[in-house]
Amino acid sequence: IDNVQNLLFASTVLQTEDLAEACSGFLRQHLSLSNCTEIRQYAELLNRKSLIELADEFIRDHFLDIVQNEDFYKISFKHLKVTTELRW
């Protein structure tokens, strides 16, 4: 996943949208409880809107499991607020 994130960053900077979308697709397919918050933060950094939306949906759907994960505490208050507002 780290290599794909690096490739996504490079493809975003170089504006090679086909490659960036392929990387985003890979990350979407490999979204899990253990990496969803990290992928969401990275997607926000690179403004990958479809990946942000999917990660948010995944976090909402698995919220009770994710709060038990150590990475949950790395989520910014802003992101947590947006995620929980959309759920309720």
mmCIF file with all atom_site columns, N, CA and C in Angstrom, residues 31-56:
data_model
loop_
_atom_site.group_PDB
_atom_site.id
_atom_site.type_symbol
_atom_site.label_atom_id
_atom_site.label_alt_id
_atom_site.label_comp_id
_atom_site.label_asym_id
_atom_site.label_entity_id
_atom_site.label_seq_id
_atom_site.pdbx_PDB_ins_code
_atom_site.Cartn_x
_atom_site.Cartn_y
_atom_site.Cartn_z
_atom_site.occupancy
_atom_site.B_iso_or_equiv
_atom_site.pdbx_formal_charge
_atom_site.auth_seq_id
_atom_site.auth_comp_id
_atom_site.auth_asym_id
_atom_site.auth_atom_id
_atom_site.pdbx_PDB_model_num
ATOM 1  N N  . LEU A 1 31 ? -9.047  -1.246 0.978  1.00 0.00 ? 31 LEU A N  1
ATOM 2  C CA . LEU A 1 31 ? -9.483  -0.530 2.169  1.00 0.00 ? 31 LEU A CA 1
ATOM 3  C C  . LEU A 1 31 ? -9.859  -1.537 3.251  1.00 0.00 ? 31 LEU A C  1
ATOM 4  N N  . SER A 1 32 ? -9.356  -1.328 4.458  1.00 0.00 ? 32 SER A N  1
ATOM 5  C CA . SER A 1 32 ? -9.631  -2.265 5.551  1.00 0.00 ? 32 SER A CA 1
ATOM 6  C C  . SER A 1 32 ? -9.721  -1.504 6.871  1.00 0.00 ? 32 SER A C  1
ATOM 7  N N  . LEU A 1 33 ? -10.094 -2.226 7.912  1.00 0.00 ? 33 LEU A N  1
ATOM 8  C CA . LEU A 1 33 ? -10.175 -1.608 9.237  1.00 0.00 ? 33 LEU A CA 1
ATOM 9  C C  . LEU A 1 33 ? -8.830  -1.052 9.667  1.00 0.00 ? 33 LEU A C  1
ATOM 10 N N  . SER A 1 34 ? -7.769  -1.702 9.282  1.00 0.00 ? 34 SER A N  1
ATOM 11 C CA . SER A 1 34 ? -6.447  -1.296 9.745  1.00 0.00 ? 34 SER A CA 1
ATOM 12 C C  . SER A 1 34 ? -5.841  -0.137 8.951  1.00 0.00 ? 34 SER A C  1
ATOM 13 N N  . ASN A 1 35 ? -6.381  0.168  7.760  1.00 0.00 ? 35 ASN A N  1
ATOM 14 C CA . ASN A 1 35 ? -5.766  1.236  6.974  1.00 0.00 ? 35 ASN A CA 1
ATOM 15 C C  . ASN A 1 35 ? -6.725  2.340  6.527  1.00 0.00 ? 35 ASN A C  1
ATOM 16 N N  . CYS A 1 36 ? -7.997  2.224  6.850  1.00 0.00 ? 36 CYS A N  1
ATOM 17 C CA . CYS A 1 36 ? -8.980  3.169  6.302  1.00 0.00 ? 36 CYS A CA 1
ATOM 18 C C  . CYS A 1 36 ? -8.738  4.611  6.742  1.00 0.00 ? 36 CYS A C  1
ATOM 19 N N  . THR A 1 37 ? -8.312  4.822  7.978  1.00 0.00 ? 37 THR A N  1
ATOM 20 C CA . THR A 1 37 ? -8.087  6.202  8.419  1.00 0.00 ? 37 THR A CA 1
ATOM 21 C C  . THR A 1 37 ? -6.857  6.799  7.740  1.00 0.00 ? 37 THR A C  1
ATOM 22 N N  . GLU A 1 38 ? -5.829  5.984  7.564  1.00 0.00 ? 38 GLU A N  1
ATOM 23 C CA . GLU A 1 38 ? -4.627  6.459  6.885  1.00 0.00 ? 38 GLU A CA 1
ATOM 24 C C  . GLU A 1 38 ? -4.913  6.768  5.417  1.00 0.00 ? 38 GLU A C  1
ATOM 25 N N  . ILE A 1 39 ? -5.627  5.886  4.759  1.00 0.00 ? 39 ILE A N  1
ATOM 26 C CA . ILE A 1 39 ? -5.971  6.111  3.350  1.00 0.00 ? 39 ILE A CA 1
ATOM 27 C C  . ILE A 1 39 ? -6.860  7.343  3.213  1.00 0.00 ? 39 ILE A C  1
ATOM 28 N N  . ARG A 1 40 ? -7.769  7.527  4.141  1.00 0.00 ? 40 ARG A N  1
ATOM 29 C CA . ARG A 1 40 ? -8.655  8.695  4.094  1.00 0.00 ? 40 ARG A CA 1
ATOM 30 C C  . ARG A 1 40 ? -7.851  9.987  4.225  1.00 0.00 ? 40 ARG A C  1
ATOM 31 N N  . GLN A 1 41 ? -6.911  10.014 5.161  1.00 0.00 ? 41 GLN A N  1
ATOM 32 C CA . GLN A 1 41 ? -6.082  11.196 5.359  1.00 0.00 ? 41 GLN A CA 1
ATOM 33 C C  . GLN A 1 41 ? -5.236  11.481 4.114  1.00 0.00 ? 41 GLN A C  1
ATOM 34 N N  . TYR A 1 42 ? -4.699  10.439 3.533  1.00 0.00 ? 42 TYR A N  1
ATOM 35 C CA . TYR A 1 42 ? -3.885  10.602 2.336  1.00 0.00 ? 42 TYR A CA 1
ATOM 36 C C  . TYR A 1 42 ? -4.728  11.089 1.163  1.00 0.00 ? 42 TYR A C  1
ATOM 37 N N  . ALA A 1 43 ? -5.914  10.538 1.036  1.00 0.00 ? 43 ALA A N  1
ATOM 38 C CA . ALA A 1 43 ? -6.820  10.973 -0.031 1.00 0.00 ? 43 ALA A CA 1
ATOM 39 C C  . ALA A 1 43 ? -7.172  12.446 0.129  1.00 0.00 ? 43 ALA A C  1
ATOM 40 N N  . GLU A 1 44 ? -7.380  12.876 1.364  1.00 0.00 ? 44 GLU A N  1
ATOM 41 C CA . GLU A 1 44 ? -7.677  14.290 1.598  1.00 0.00 ? 44 GLU A CA 1
ATOM 42 C C  . GLU A 1 44 ? -6.487  15.169 1.233  1.00 0.00 ? 44 GLU A C  1
ATOM 43 N N  . LEU A 1 45 ? -5.305  14.721 1.596  1.00 0.00 ? 45 LEU A N  1
ATOM 44 C CA . LEU A 1 45 ? -4.090  15.472 1.278  1.00 0.00 ? 45 LEU A CA 1
ATOM 45 C C  . LEU A 1 45 ? -3.960  15.700 -0.226 1.00 0.00 ? 45 LEU A C  1
ATOM 46 N N  . LEU A 1 46 ? -4.332  14.680 -1.008 1.00 0.00 ? 46 LEU A N  1
ATOM 47 C CA . LEU A 1 46 ? -4.201  14.754 -2.460 1.00 0.00 ? 46 LEU A CA 1
ATOM 48 C C  . LEU A 1 46 ? -5.493  15.145 -3.167 1.00 0.00 ? 46 LEU A C  1
ATOM 49 N N  . ASN A 1 47 ? -6.532  15.436 -2.398 1.00 0.00 ? 47 ASN A N  1
ATOM 50 C CA . ASN A 1 47 ? -7.824  15.871 -2.926 1.00 0.00 ? 47 ASN A CA 1
ATOM 51 C C  . ASN A 1 47 ? -8.432  14.843 -3.888 1.00 0.00 ? 47 ASN A C  1
ATOM 52 N N  . ARG A 1 48 ? -8.373  13.574 -3.495 1.00 0.00 ? 48 ARG A N  1
ATOM 53 C CA . ARG A 1 48 ? -8.977  12.489 -4.276 1.00 0.00 ? 48 ARG A CA 1
ATOM 54 C C  . ARG A 1 48 ? -10.382 12.272 -3.741 1.00 0.00 ? 48 ARG A C  1
ATOM 55 N N  . LYS A 1 49 ? -11.328 13.017 -4.273 1.00 0.00 ? 49 LYS A N  1
ATOM 56 C CA . LYS A 1 49 ? -12.679 13.085 -3.709 1.00 0.00 ? 49 LYS A CA 1
ATOM 57 C C  . LYS A 1 49 ? -13.397 11.744 -3.662 1.00 0.00 ? 49 LYS A C  1
ATOM 58 N N  . SER A 1 50 ? -13.310 10.946 -4.707 1.00 0.00 ? 50 SER A N  1
ATOM 59 C CA . SER A 1 50 ? -14.016 9.661  -4.683 1.00 0.00 ? 50 SER A CA 1
ATOM 60 C C  . SER A 1 50 ? -13.431 8.722  -3.631 1.00 0.00 ? 50 SER A C  1
ATOM 61 N N  . LEU A 1 51 ? -12.130 8.797  -3.432 1.00 0.00 ? 51 LEU A N  1
ATOM 62 C CA . LEU A 1 51 ? -11.486 7.969  -2.415 1.00 0.00 ? 51 LEU A CA 1
ATOM 63 C C  . LEU A 1 51 ? -11.848 8.468  -1.013 1.00 0.00 ? 51 LEU A C  1
ATOM 64 N N  . ILE A 1 52 ? -11.944 9.774  -0.842 1.00 0.00 ? 52 ILE A N  1
ATOM 65 C CA . ILE A 1 52 ? -12.376 10.348 0.440  1.00 0.00 ? 52 ILE A CA 1
ATOM 66 C C  . ILE A 1 52 ? -13.781 9.864  0.771  1.00 0.00 ? 52 ILE A C  1
ATOM 67 N N  . GLU A 1 53 ? -14.676 9.962  -0.204 1.00 0.00 ? 53 GLU A N  1
ATOM 68 C CA . GLU A 1 53 ? -16.068 9.560  0.027  1.00 0.00 ? 53 GLU A CA 1
ATOM 69 C C  . GLU A 1 53 ? -16.184 8.084  0.376  1.00 0.00 ? 53 GLU A C  1
ATOM 70 N N  . LEU A 1 54 ? -15.436 7.251  -0.326 1.00 0.00 ? 54 LEU A N  1
ATOM 71 C CA . LEU A 1 54 ? -15.485 5.819  -0.049 1.00 0.00 ? 54 LEU A CA 1
ATOM 72 C C  . LEU A 1 54 ? -14.911 5.511  1.335  1.00 0.00 ? 54 LEU A C  1
ATOM 73 N N  . ALA A 1 55 ? -13.805 6.145  1.676  1.00 0.00 ? 55 ALA A N  1
ATOM 74 C CA . ALA A 1 55 ? -13.207 5.932  2.999  1.00 0.00 ? 55 ALA A CA 1
ATOM 75 C C  . ALA A 1 55 ? -14.162 6.405  4.091  1.00 0.00 ? 55 ALA A C  1
ATOM 76 N N  . ASP A 1 56 ? -14.808 7.544  3.893  1.00 0.00 ? 56 ASP A N  1
ATOM 77 C CA . ASP A 1 56 ? -15.781 8.032  4.876  1.00 0.00 ? 56 ASP A CA 1
ATOM 78 C C  . ASP A 1 56 ? -16.928 7.044  5.050  1.00 0.00 ? 56 ASP A C  1
#
